[in-house]
């Protein structure tokens, strides 16, 4: 993909096949003449708005969101500006199509749906020459790489190269929600093989048909990749996405203070959870440092949330030990207790002295939590008995069922079983729930409230690292945009139809924080808001300099 200048713009059929430069039927008569397009387009010259109208009609005729995704994906391959014009016109409608929950179905069938390449595939076969492979990408000013191994996709497990749908979708939201210029983003599938035998046997599977390597070989491969990114794209932020949990934690710990990077599954999930929890506590006039928080799920996402909550409590004056004492964690094997021999290094600080238990209801009785957070990927884990007991213990139980695509309980279940008292959020967006004459508006604690604004602030300020304090500031920037009237209706996040404005406001807040703490590597402007609004992407056709 190229991005046109007066010197590099392609001509003729090549121009119509370049999604970044193509205007389709919107090319003017003069552009058609000079750029060798005459005869290649129907005679009617249309506006971008008229083209979008046609797209909406196509989308309305599609039978389901998977077909709408396929259509929009093809549109993005043909005409990037029109794609973003459509998606940014109604984020509340289109984010669930190009991202979760539709993206789960896309990834399961990615090799079967494949039409044309997008992004890059760096495989174990490229060992020793990753930098030269990266140089095949035509854009030099890459500022964000979203990279996955496909090792843990949306509760689907290891789906190898089929996971490429995730980096593509994530980076589309950088632009659609955060107005980051799309030419600065690069999705990458780091193909290390897959443990999924069914995929390896699938004749249409597009990835390496082998098991992943041993840890030492993988570590060396990732080290070469990270070093190659620094060499080829020195201003780039690496966004780690959907790696196997142990790998995700290990690589974030290894690289977060060495290069500009973050892990959205760990830090983005933590930030949006902290934001929703902050709003919920404002509704009940509670303090974070006084909550008993129970996690059902102790993988990379759960540990990332827990670690950030500990850091946030420390900022409120608690010691690390006292903050950790406010958190109890379970995984599929049961309560994290010191007698277990299967705990990871990152889980051990949360292990309790006491009897083991695999019964969530029993742990609730022992811990009496005020907050229940599900990051288990186990659908329906929060049963009626669990929600009712949380409601007996708390007048306003805080219940976050964050697993995608299968939430631990639905919004309707949470509100019905708690008799309307739950403060609820899920990883996907549920519709409004009507119980009698009361309407309940479930929140979507999804990372798209965080990473696009964080990306825009990073794009603007060029910090050397993304710290936990920046992540916490992103959470507070989001929570502060939930006004009093919205909180009064039980909503924990801003409306999705305002997402672009929300992300730009968050980016301004983060940029100010980065400048205030001397972390930026650009000169501070007099007016941060005006400055950021001047560099954001807007989906309009740019004039072409004609000779």
Short mmCIF file of C-alpha atoms in Angstrom, two decimals:
data_model
loop_
_atom_site.label_atom_id
_atom_site.label_comp_id
_atom_site.label_asym_id
_atom_site.label_seq_id
_atom_site.Cartn_x
_atom_site.Cartn_y
_atom_site.Cartn_z
CA UNK A 1 0.00 0.00 0.00
CA UNK A 2 1.37 3.40 -0.94
CA UNK A 3 0.34 6.82 0.25
CA UNK A 4 0.22 9.35 -2.52
CA UNK A 5 2.36 12.40 -2.99
CA UNK A 6 2.78 14.48 -6.12
CA UNK A 7 5.77 12.27 -7.02
CA UNK A 8 4.58 8.80 -6.06
CA UNK A 9 0.94 8.59 -7.09
CA UNK A 10 0.23 5.59 -9.34
CA UNK A 11 -1.80 5.91 -12.51
CA UNK A 12 -4.45 4.05 -14.42
CA UNK A 13 -5.55 0.63 -13.17
CA UNK A 14 -2.74 0.65 -10.59
CA UNK A 15 -4.31 3.71 -8.99
CA UNK A 16 -7.72 2.02 -8.76
CA UNK A 17 -6.02 -0.93 -7.02
CA UNK A 18 -4.27 1.28 -4.44
CA UNK A 19 -6.67 1.60 -1.49
CA UNK A 20 -4.83 4.55 0.06
CA UNK A 21 -4.96 6.65 -3.13
CA UNK A 22 -8.12 5.38 -4.79
CA UNK A 23 -11.19 7.64 -4.90
CA UNK A 24 -13.24 5.43 -7.20
CA UNK A 25 -16.13 7.32 -8.77
CA UNK A 26 -15.10 10.48 -6.90
CA UNK A 27 -12.16 11.22 -9.20
CA UNK A 28 -12.81 14.51 -10.98
CA UNK A 29 -12.88 14.80 -14.76
CA UNK A 30 -9.46 16.47 -14.73
CA UNK A 31 -7.99 13.79 -12.45
CA UNK A 32 -9.38 11.09 -14.72
CA UNK A 33 -7.75 12.69 -17.74
CA UNK A 34 -4.33 13.33 -16.19
CA UNK A 35 -4.12 10.07 -14.24
CA UNK A 36 -5.06 7.80 -17.17
CA UNK A 37 -8.41 6.84 -15.67
CA UNK A 38 -10.64 7.78 -18.57
CA UNK A 39 -12.71 4.82 -19.64
CA UNK A 40 -11.86 2.88 -16.47
CA UNK A 41 -14.72 4.38 -14.45
CA UNK A 42 -18.41 5.02 -15.17
CA UNK A 43 -19.03 8.64 -16.24
CA UNK A 44 -20.90 9.83 -13.12
CA UNK A 45 -18.69 11.78 -10.70
CA UNK A 46 -19.83 11.22 -7.11
CA UNK A 47 -19.12 12.73 -3.72
CA UNK A 48 -17.75 10.69 -0.84
CA UNK A 49 -21.14 10.99 0.84
CA UNK A 50 -22.93 9.52 -2.20
CA UNK A 51 -20.45 6.64 -2.29
CA UNK A 52 -21.10 6.01 1.41
CA UNK A 53 -24.83 5.90 0.75
CA UNK A 54 -24.28 3.03 -1.68
CA UNK A 55 -22.17 1.20 0.91
CA UNK A 56 -24.90 1.54 3.55
CA UNK A 57 -27.42 0.02 1.15
CA UNK A 58 -25.12 -2.93 0.48
CA UNK A 59 -24.61 -3.45 4.21
CA UNK A 60 -28.35 -3.31 4.92
CA UNK A 61 -28.87 -6.12 2.41
CA UNK A 62 -26.36 -8.46 4.08
CA UNK A 63 -27.87 -11.30 6.14
CA UNK A 64 -25.51 -11.13 9.14
CA UNK A 65 -22.52 -9.32 10.63
CA UNK A 66 -20.00 -11.86 9.31
CA UNK A 67 -21.11 -11.02 5.76
CA UNK A 68 -20.95 -7.33 6.63
CA UNK A 69 -17.40 -7.81 7.88
CA UNK A 70 -16.41 -9.53 4.64
CA UNK A 71 -17.94 -6.71 2.61
CA UNK A 72 -16.27 -3.99 4.68
CA UNK A 73 -12.95 -5.81 4.50
CA UNK A 74 -13.19 -5.81 0.73
CA UNK A 75 -14.10 -2.13 0.78
CA UNK A 76 -10.99 -1.37 2.84
CA UNK A 77 -8.91 -3.26 0.30
CA UNK A 78 -10.33 -1.09 -2.50
CA UNK A 79 -10.84 2.34 -0.94
CA UNK A 80 -9.42 3.13 2.48
CA UNK A 81 -10.96 6.60 2.73
CA UNK A 82 -14.46 5.36 1.97
CA UNK A 83 -14.02 2.49 4.45
CA UNK A 84 -13.18 4.88 7.29
CA UNK A 85 -15.86 7.35 6.21
CA UNK A 86 -18.44 4.62 6.69
CA UNK A 87 -17.05 3.13 9.90
CA UNK A 88 -16.43 6.50 11.60
CA UNK A 89 -19.93 7.70 10.70
CA UNK A 90 -21.47 5.34 13.28
CA UNK A 91 -18.92 3.62 15.55
CA UNK A 92 -21.61 2.13 17.77
CA UNK A 93 -22.90 0.21 14.74
CA UNK A 94 -19.64 -0.73 13.07
CA UNK A 95 -17.21 -1.46 15.92
CA UNK A 96 -19.03 -4.73 16.76
CA UNK A 97 -18.72 -5.70 13.09
CA UNK A 98 -15.03 -5.00 12.46
CA UNK A 99 -14.03 -5.91 16.04
CA UNK A 100 -15.59 -7.97 18.83
CA UNK A 101 -17.79 -9.95 18.78
CA UNK A 102 -17.79 -10.60 15.00
CA UNK A 103 -14.01 -10.86 14.91
CA UNK A 104 -14.18 -14.14 16.82
CA UNK A 105 -16.08 -15.80 13.96
CA UNK A 106 -13.70 -14.17 11.46
CA UNK A 107 -10.61 -15.57 13.17
CA UNK A 108 -12.04 -19.09 13.40
CA UNK A 109 -12.45 -19.10 9.63
CA UNK A 110 -9.66 -16.68 8.66
CA UNK A 111 -7.78 -19.02 6.31
CA UNK A 112 -11.06 -19.93 4.59
CA UNK A 113 -12.12 -16.27 4.24
CA UNK A 114 -8.72 -15.07 3.01
CA UNK A 115 -8.89 -12.90 -0.12
CA UNK A 116 -5.78 -10.74 -0.30
CA UNK A 117 -2.79 -9.98 1.94
CA UNK A 118 -2.97 -7.26 4.53
CA UNK A 119 -0.12 -6.52 6.91
CA UNK A 120 2.92 -8.78 7.19
CA UNK A 121 3.58 -12.40 8.11
CA UNK A 122 6.93 -12.92 9.86
CA UNK A 123 7.57 -16.62 10.38
CA UNK A 124 10.24 -18.80 11.91
CA UNK A 125 11.50 -19.32 8.36
CA UNK A 126 12.68 -15.69 8.41
CA UNK A 127 15.04 -16.18 11.36
CA UNK A 128 18.27 -14.30 10.84
CA UNK A 129 16.82 -11.86 8.32
CA UNK A 130 13.72 -10.35 9.93
CA UNK A 131 14.98 -6.78 9.43
CA UNK A 132 15.33 -7.29 5.70
CA UNK A 133 11.84 -8.80 5.54
CA UNK A 134 10.37 -5.82 7.40
CA UNK A 135 11.92 -3.53 4.81
CA UNK A 136 9.58 -5.06 2.24
CA UNK A 137 6.79 -3.00 3.77
CA UNK A 138 6.36 0.05 1.52
CA UNK A 139 5.67 2.62 4.27
CA UNK A 140 8.66 3.89 6.22
CA UNK A 141 6.86 5.96 8.88
CA UNK A 142 5.35 3.03 10.78
CA UNK A 143 4.44 4.21 14.27
CA UNK A 144 2.40 1.25 15.52
CA UNK A 145 2.83 -2.47 15.00
CA UNK A 146 0.16 -4.73 16.46
CA UNK A 147 1.71 -8.20 16.61
CA UNK A 148 0.24 -11.54 17.62
CA UNK A 149 1.29 -15.17 17.59
CA UNK A 150 -2.35 -16.25 17.60
CA UNK A 151 -1.63 -18.19 20.76
CA UNK A 152 -4.72 -17.11 22.70
CA UNK A 153 -7.43 -15.45 20.61
CA UNK A 154 -10.72 -14.33 22.18
CA UNK A 155 -11.20 -17.47 24.22
CA UNK A 156 -10.64 -19.60 21.10
CA UNK A 157 -7.24 -20.85 22.20
CA UNK A 158 -4.26 -21.27 19.87
CA UNK A 159 -5.39 -20.59 16.30
CA UNK A 160 -1.98 -19.73 14.87
CA UNK A 161 -1.98 -17.65 11.69
CA UNK A 162 -5.79 -17.40 11.81
CA UNK A 163 -5.19 -14.86 14.56
CA UNK A 164 -4.12 -12.26 11.98
CA UNK A 165 -7.68 -10.91 12.03
CA UNK A 166 -6.98 -9.46 15.48
CA UNK A 167 -4.06 -7.12 14.59
CA UNK A 168 -5.95 -6.00 11.50
CA UNK A 169 -9.07 -5.19 13.54
CA UNK A 170 -7.21 -3.57 16.42
CA UNK A 171 -5.32 -1.21 14.14
CA UNK A 172 -8.48 -0.32 12.25
CA UNK A 173 -9.84 0.88 15.59
CA UNK A 174 -6.73 3.00 16.15
CA UNK A 175 -8.03 4.99 13.19
CA UNK A 176 -11.80 4.51 13.41
CA UNK A 177 -11.95 5.40 17.12
CA UNK A 178 -8.68 7.23 17.78
CA UNK A 179 -8.14 9.03 14.44
CA UNK A 180 -4.55 7.75 14.17
CA UNK A 181 -3.46 8.03 10.51
CA UNK A 182 -3.88 4.54 9.03
CA UNK A 183 -0.66 4.60 7.02
CA UNK A 184 1.31 4.67 10.30
CA UNK A 185 -0.06 1.27 11.40
CA UNK A 186 1.16 -2.22 10.50
CA UNK A 187 -0.52 -5.51 11.55
CA UNK A 188 1.90 -8.42 11.90
CA UNK A 189 1.34 -12.13 12.42
CA UNK A 190 4.40 -13.64 14.08
CA UNK A 191 3.95 -17.20 12.85
CA UNK A 192 5.60 -19.61 15.27
CA UNK A 193 3.41 -22.59 14.40
CA UNK A 194 0.40 -23.78 16.35
CA UNK A 195 -0.51 -26.44 18.88
CA UNK A 196 -3.86 -26.80 17.11
CA UNK A 197 -3.62 -30.14 15.29
CA UNK A 198 -6.93 -29.63 13.49
CA UNK A 199 -5.63 -26.43 11.91
CA UNK A 200 -2.36 -28.04 10.90
CA UNK A 201 -4.38 -30.73 9.10
CA UNK A 202 -6.72 -28.22 7.38
CA UNK A 203 -5.72 -28.05 3.68
CA UNK A 204 -6.69 -24.36 3.56
CA UNK A 205 -4.76 -23.32 6.67
CA UNK A 206 -2.30 -20.56 5.73
CA UNK A 207 0.22 -20.77 8.57
CA UNK A 208 3.21 -22.95 9.38
CA UNK A 209 2.21 -26.57 9.87
CA UNK A 210 4.37 -27.25 12.90
CA UNK A 211 4.33 -27.10 16.70
CA UNK A 212 5.66 -23.90 18.31
CA UNK A 213 9.36 -24.00 19.24
CA UNK A 214 10.82 -24.47 22.70
CA UNK A 215 10.99 -21.36 24.87
CA UNK A 216 14.68 -20.62 24.25
CA UNK A 217 14.23 -20.66 20.48
CA UNK A 218 11.06 -18.55 20.73
CA UNK A 219 12.80 -16.03 22.98
CA UNK A 220 15.63 -15.65 20.47
CA UNK A 221 13.13 -15.22 17.63
CA UNK A 222 11.16 -12.54 19.51
CA UNK A 223 14.39 -10.78 20.47
CA UNK A 224 15.40 -10.61 16.81
CA UNK A 225 11.95 -9.31 15.88
CA UNK A 226 11.98 -6.56 18.52
CA UNK A 227 15.50 -5.51 17.53
CA UNK A 228 14.52 -5.49 13.85
CA UNK A 229 11.58 -3.20 14.56
CA UNK A 230 13.91 -0.76 16.33
CA UNK A 231 16.22 -0.83 13.31
CA UNK A 232 13.65 -0.51 10.53
CA UNK A 233 10.95 1.55 12.27
CA UNK A 234 12.80 3.35 15.10
CA UNK A 235 9.81 5.49 16.20
CA UNK A 236 7.44 2.51 16.34
CA UNK A 237 5.38 1.37 19.34
CA UNK A 238 4.96 -2.40 19.54
CA UNK A 239 1.47 -3.43 20.63
CA UNK A 240 1.57 -7.07 21.79
CA UNK A 241 -1.79 -8.75 21.29
CA UNK A 242 -3.23 -12.20 22.08
CA UNK A 243 -0.06 -14.10 22.94
CA UNK A 244 -0.19 -17.21 25.07
CA UNK A 245 -0.58 -16.00 28.66
CA UNK A 246 2.84 -16.98 29.98
CA UNK A 247 4.52 -15.52 26.89
CA UNK A 248 2.48 -12.32 27.15
CA UNK A 249 3.56 -11.70 30.74
CA UNK A 250 7.20 -12.65 30.11
CA UNK A 251 7.69 -10.45 27.05
CA UNK A 252 5.97 -7.45 28.57
CA UNK A 253 8.26 -7.74 31.58
CA UNK A 254 11.30 -8.13 29.33
CA UNK A 255 10.66 -5.24 26.93
CA UNK A 256 8.50 -2.62 28.65
CA UNK A 257 11.51 -0.66 29.94
CA UNK A 258 13.70 -1.37 26.90
CA UNK A 259 11.49 -0.25 24.02
CA UNK A 260 8.25 1.60 23.38
CA UNK A 261 5.65 -1.14 23.80
CA UNK A 262 2.63 -2.35 25.72
CA UNK A 263 0.41 -5.41 25.91
CA UNK A 264 -3.24 -4.60 25.36
CA UNK A 265 -4.54 -7.88 26.83
CA UNK A 266 -2.72 -7.09 30.06
CA UNK A 267 -2.56 -3.30 30.29
CA UNK A 268 -5.47 -2.25 28.09
CA UNK A 269 -7.85 -4.67 29.81
CA UNK A 270 -6.56 -3.48 33.16
CA UNK A 271 -7.12 0.17 32.27
CA UNK A 272 -10.69 -0.23 31.02
CA UNK A 273 -11.52 -2.36 34.06
CA UNK A 274 -10.09 0.27 36.40
CA UNK A 275 -12.08 2.93 34.54
CA UNK A 276 -15.34 1.01 34.92
CA UNK A 277 -14.60 0.22 38.54
CA UNK A 278 -13.81 3.87 39.24
CA UNK A 279 -17.16 4.92 37.77
CA UNK A 280 -19.02 2.21 39.69
CA UNK A 281 -17.41 3.33 42.95
CA UNK A 282 -18.43 6.91 42.20
CA UNK A 283 -22.02 5.70 41.86
CA UNK A 284 -21.98 3.99 45.28
CA UNK A 285 -19.63 6.53 46.89
CA UNK A 286 -17.01 3.87 47.56
CA UNK A 287 -13.21 3.85 47.66
CA UNK A 288 -11.02 1.49 45.69
CA UNK A 289 -8.76 0.91 48.69
CA UNK A 290 -11.73 -0.42 50.71
CA UNK A 291 -13.01 -3.02 48.21
CA UNK A 292 -12.66 -6.78 48.41
CA UNK A 293 -12.10 -7.88 44.82
CA UNK A 294 -12.51 -11.48 43.64
CA UNK A 295 -11.18 -12.57 40.27
CA UNK A 296 -12.49 -15.62 38.48
CA UNK A 297 -9.63 -16.08 36.04
CA UNK A 298 -5.94 -15.72 36.86
CA UNK A 299 -4.27 -15.66 33.46
CA UNK A 300 -2.45 -12.76 31.87
CA UNK A 301 -5.55 -10.53 31.71
CA UNK A 302 -6.59 -11.18 35.30
CA UNK A 303 -3.06 -10.73 36.61
CA UNK A 304 -2.67 -7.54 34.57
CA UNK A 305 -5.84 -6.09 36.08
CA UNK A 306 -4.84 -7.15 39.57
CA UNK A 307 -1.35 -5.68 39.27
CA UNK A 308 -2.73 -2.36 38.01
CA UNK A 309 -5.30 -2.23 40.82
CA UNK A 310 -2.50 -2.82 43.32
CA UNK A 311 -0.53 0.05 41.76
CA UNK A 312 -3.61 2.29 41.83
CA UNK A 313 -4.24 1.47 45.50
CA UNK A 314 -0.61 2.24 46.31
CA UNK A 315 -1.10 5.66 44.74
CA UNK A 316 -3.96 6.10 47.26
CA UNK A 317 -1.63 5.36 50.16
CA UNK A 318 -1.86 1.60 50.72
CA UNK A 319 1.26 -0.51 50.99
CA UNK A 320 1.78 -3.16 48.32
CA UNK A 321 1.06 -5.87 50.88
CA UNK A 322 -2.17 -4.21 52.01
CA UNK A 323 -3.26 -3.67 48.41
CA UNK A 324 -2.66 -7.31 47.47
CA UNK A 325 -4.63 -8.39 50.53
CA UNK A 326 -7.69 -6.74 48.94
CA UNK A 327 -7.51 -9.15 45.99
CA UNK A 328 -8.44 -12.83 45.82
CA UNK A 329 -7.90 -14.87 42.67
CA UNK A 330 -9.28 -18.13 41.29
CA UNK A 331 -8.52 -19.95 38.06
CA UNK A 332 -10.02 -23.08 36.54
CA UNK A 333 -8.11 -25.19 39.04
CA UNK A 334 -9.57 -23.26 41.96
CA UNK A 335 -8.49 -20.71 44.53
CA UNK A 336 -4.88 -19.53 44.38
CA UNK A 337 -3.46 -20.86 47.64
CA UNK A 338 0.13 -21.32 48.77
CA UNK A 339 -0.21 -25.11 48.90
CA UNK A 340 -0.69 -25.34 45.13
CA UNK A 341 2.38 -26.40 43.17
CA UNK A 342 1.15 -25.32 39.75
CA UNK A 343 1.18 -21.54 40.25
CA UNK A 344 3.24 -19.31 38.00
CA UNK A 345 5.73 -16.79 39.32
CA UNK A 346 3.23 -14.01 38.64
CA UNK A 347 0.38 -15.82 40.44
CA UNK A 348 2.27 -16.61 43.64
CA UNK A 349 2.04 -13.09 45.17
CA UNK A 350 -1.76 -13.49 45.17
CA UNK A 351 -1.80 -16.96 46.75
CA UNK A 352 -3.56 -17.16 50.11
CA UNK A 353 -2.76 -19.25 53.15
CA UNK A 354 -5.70 -21.54 53.74
CA UNK A 355 -7.74 -24.38 52.35
CA UNK A 356 -8.05 -24.95 48.62
CA UNK A 357 -11.43 -24.65 46.92
CA UNK A 358 -12.77 -25.10 43.40
CA UNK A 359 -16.24 -23.79 44.26
CA UNK A 360 -16.82 -20.15 43.32
CA UNK A 361 -19.82 -19.87 45.63
CA UNK A 362 -17.77 -21.22 48.54
CA UNK A 363 -15.02 -18.66 47.87
CA UNK A 364 -17.59 -15.86 47.79
CA UNK A 365 -18.83 -16.97 51.21
CA UNK A 366 -15.25 -16.92 52.55
CA UNK A 367 -14.09 -13.66 50.96
CA UNK A 368 -17.38 -11.69 50.84
CA UNK A 369 -16.26 -9.63 47.84
CA UNK A 370 -17.79 -6.34 46.80
CA UNK A 371 -16.42 -6.74 43.27
CA UNK A 372 -16.51 -9.88 41.11
CA UNK A 373 -14.42 -9.83 37.92
CA UNK A 374 -14.63 -12.61 35.36
CA UNK A 375 -11.71 -13.11 32.96
CA UNK A 376 -11.94 -16.89 32.79
CA UNK A 377 -13.22 -17.49 29.21
CA UNK A 378 -15.77 -19.80 30.92
CA UNK A 379 -19.23 -18.81 29.76
CA UNK A 380 -22.08 -18.93 32.31
CA UNK A 381 -19.64 -19.30 35.22
CA UNK A 382 -21.55 -16.66 37.19
CA UNK A 383 -24.67 -18.66 37.98
CA UNK A 384 -27.90 -17.38 39.48
CA UNK A 385 -26.71 -18.53 42.91
CA UNK A 386 -23.46 -16.59 42.50
CA UNK A 387 -25.18 -13.35 41.48
CA UNK A 388 -27.83 -13.68 44.16
CA UNK A 389 -25.19 -14.25 46.85
CA UNK A 390 -23.22 -11.23 45.65
CA UNK A 391 -26.46 -9.25 45.96
CA UNK A 392 -27.09 -10.54 49.49
CA UNK A 393 -23.62 -9.39 50.56
CA UNK A 394 -23.75 -6.01 48.77
CA UNK A 395 -26.59 -3.59 48.15
CA UNK A 396 -24.94 -2.71 44.80
CA UNK A 397 -22.70 -5.60 43.73
CA UNK A 398 -20.14 -4.77 41.05
CA UNK A 399 -20.05 -7.61 38.52
CA UNK A 400 -17.77 -7.50 35.49
CA UNK A 401 -18.14 -10.48 33.11
CA UNK A 402 -15.32 -9.63 30.73
CA UNK A 403 -14.62 -12.81 28.78
CA UNK A 404 -15.05 -12.63 25.00
CA UNK A 405 -16.97 -14.08 23.26
CA UNK A 406 -18.57 -16.02 26.13
CA UNK A 407 -19.29 -13.80 29.13
CA UNK A 408 -19.48 -15.32 32.59
CA UNK A 409 -23.07 -14.07 32.72
CA UNK A 410 -25.21 -11.92 30.45
CA UNK A 411 -26.47 -8.46 31.27
CA UNK A 412 -30.04 -9.72 31.50
CA UNK A 413 -29.00 -12.43 33.93
CA UNK A 414 -27.01 -10.03 36.11
CA UNK A 415 -29.82 -7.47 36.35
CA UNK A 416 -32.59 -10.03 36.76
CA UNK A 417 -30.86 -12.14 39.40
CA UNK A 418 -29.71 -9.06 41.36
CA UNK A 419 -33.18 -7.48 41.13
CA UNK A 420 -31.70 -4.55 39.25
CA UNK A 421 -29.01 -3.76 41.84
CA UNK A 422 -25.90 -4.92 39.98
CA UNK A 423 -23.44 -2.49 38.45
CA UNK A 424 -22.54 -4.56 35.43
CA UNK A 425 -20.12 -4.52 32.53
CA UNK A 426 -19.14 -7.12 29.93
CA UNK A 427 -16.46 -7.44 27.30
CA UNK A 428 -19.12 -7.32 24.58
CA UNK A 429 -21.99 -4.88 24.21
CA UNK A 430 -25.34 -6.21 25.38
CA UNK A 431 -28.57 -4.41 24.49
CA UNK A 432 -30.58 -2.39 26.98
CA UNK A 433 -32.34 -4.66 29.48
CA UNK A 434 -35.95 -3.89 30.41
CA UNK A 435 -37.22 -5.22 33.74
CA UNK A 436 -40.72 -3.97 34.44
CA UNK A 437 -40.69 -0.21 33.98
CA UNK A 438 -36.92 0.07 34.55
CA UNK A 439 -34.29 0.23 31.80
CA UNK A 440 -30.73 -0.91 32.42
CA UNK A 441 -27.81 0.11 30.25
CA UNK A 442 -25.00 -2.46 30.48
CA UNK A 443 -21.48 -1.17 30.02
CA UNK A 444 -18.95 -2.62 27.63
CA UNK A 445 -15.60 -2.83 29.40
CA UNK A 446 -13.78 -3.26 26.15
CA UNK A 447 -10.24 -2.16 25.42
CA UNK A 448 -11.33 -0.05 22.46
CA UNK A 449 -12.16 2.63 25.05
CA UNK A 450 -8.43 2.72 25.92
CA UNK A 451 -5.94 1.76 23.21
CA UNK A 452 -7.03 4.17 20.43
CA UNK A 453 -6.67 7.21 22.72
CA UNK A 454 -3.45 5.85 24.15
CA UNK A 455 -2.25 5.30 20.60
CA UNK A 456 -3.12 8.85 19.55
CA UNK A 457 -1.31 10.31 22.57
CA UNK A 458 1.71 8.12 21.84
CA UNK A 459 1.65 9.12 18.17
CA UNK A 460 1.60 12.79 19.15
CA UNK A 461 4.11 12.90 22.02
CA UNK A 462 6.59 10.11 21.17
CA UNK A 463 7.30 8.93 24.74
CA UNK A 464 10.18 6.52 25.24
CA UNK A 465 8.12 4.10 27.33
CA UNK A 466 4.49 3.47 28.36
CA UNK A 467 4.44 3.25 32.14
CA UNK A 468 1.80 1.95 34.54
CA UNK A 469 1.17 5.54 35.59
CA UNK A 470 0.26 6.39 31.98
CA UNK A 471 -2.08 3.37 31.90
CA UNK A 472 -3.76 4.51 35.14
CA UNK A 473 -4.09 8.02 33.74
CA UNK A 474 -5.79 6.54 30.66
CA UNK A 475 -8.31 4.83 32.96
CA UNK A 476 -9.04 8.04 34.84
CA UNK A 477 -9.28 10.04 31.60
CA UNK A 478 -11.99 7.63 30.46
CA UNK A 479 -13.89 7.49 33.75
CA UNK A 480 -13.92 11.27 34.06
CA UNK A 481 -15.90 11.46 30.82
CA UNK A 482 -18.88 9.65 32.36
CA UNK A 483 -20.99 12.56 33.56
CA UNK A 484 -23.28 12.65 36.57
CA UNK A 485 -26.46 12.07 34.56
CA UNK A 486 -24.93 9.04 32.84
CA UNK A 487 -23.75 7.58 36.16
CA UNK A 488 -27.23 8.10 37.59
CA UNK A 489 -28.56 5.71 34.93
CA UNK A 490 -26.01 3.09 35.99
CA UNK A 491 -23.81 3.49 32.92
CA UNK A 492 -20.13 2.91 33.57
CA UNK A 493 -18.67 4.12 30.25
CA UNK A 494 -19.37 6.93 27.80
CA UNK A 495 -21.77 6.24 24.90
CA UNK A 496 -20.16 4.41 22.01
CA UNK A 497 -21.59 6.82 19.45
CA UNK A 498 -19.26 9.45 20.97
CA UNK A 499 -16.17 7.22 20.89
CA UNK A 500 -14.04 9.37 18.59
CA UNK A 501 -14.56 12.45 20.75
CA UNK A 502 -13.93 10.36 23.87
CA UNK A 503 -10.63 9.03 22.51
CA UNK A 504 -9.42 12.46 21.39
CA UNK A 505 -10.25 13.89 24.82
CA UNK A 506 -8.40 11.00 26.49
CA UNK A 507 -5.43 11.55 24.17
CA UNK A 508 -5.29 15.23 25.15
CA UNK A 509 -5.36 14.30 28.83
CA UNK A 510 -2.61 11.69 28.34
CA UNK A 511 -0.49 14.07 26.28
CA UNK A 512 -0.70 16.66 29.04
CA UNK A 513 0.35 14.02 31.58
CA UNK A 514 3.26 12.91 29.39
CA UNK A 515 4.44 16.50 28.95
CA UNK A 516 4.01 17.28 32.66
CA UNK A 517 6.24 14.33 33.58
CA UNK A 518 8.93 15.07 30.98
CA UNK A 519 8.31 11.87 29.04
CA UNK A 520 7.61 13.43 25.63
CA UNK A 521 10.19 13.68 22.87
CA UNK A 522 8.55 16.54 21.01
CA UNK A 523 8.20 20.17 21.98
CA UNK A 524 5.16 20.99 24.11
CA UNK A 525 2.59 23.06 22.19
CA UNK A 526 0.79 26.04 23.68
CA UNK A 527 -2.62 24.45 23.09
CA UNK A 528 -2.53 20.64 23.35
CA UNK A 529 -6.12 20.14 22.17
CA UNK A 530 -5.67 22.30 19.08
CA UNK A 531 -2.36 20.60 18.33
CA UNK A 532 -3.80 17.09 18.50
CA UNK A 533 -6.86 18.06 16.47
CA UNK A 534 -4.43 19.31 13.83
CA UNK A 535 -2.69 15.95 13.38
CA UNK A 536 -5.61 13.51 13.52
CA UNK A 537 -6.88 11.57 10.54
CA UNK A 538 -10.16 12.53 8.89
CA UNK A 539 -11.68 10.42 6.08
CA UNK A 540 -11.78 12.93 3.24
CA UNK A 541 -10.37 12.69 -0.25
CA UNK A 542 -7.16 14.66 -0.51
CA UNK A 543 -6.55 16.83 -3.57
CA UNK A 544 -4.00 15.38 -5.96
CA UNK A 545 -1.32 17.64 -7.33
CA UNK A 546 -1.72 17.40 -11.10
CA UNK A 547 1.13 18.21 -13.46
#
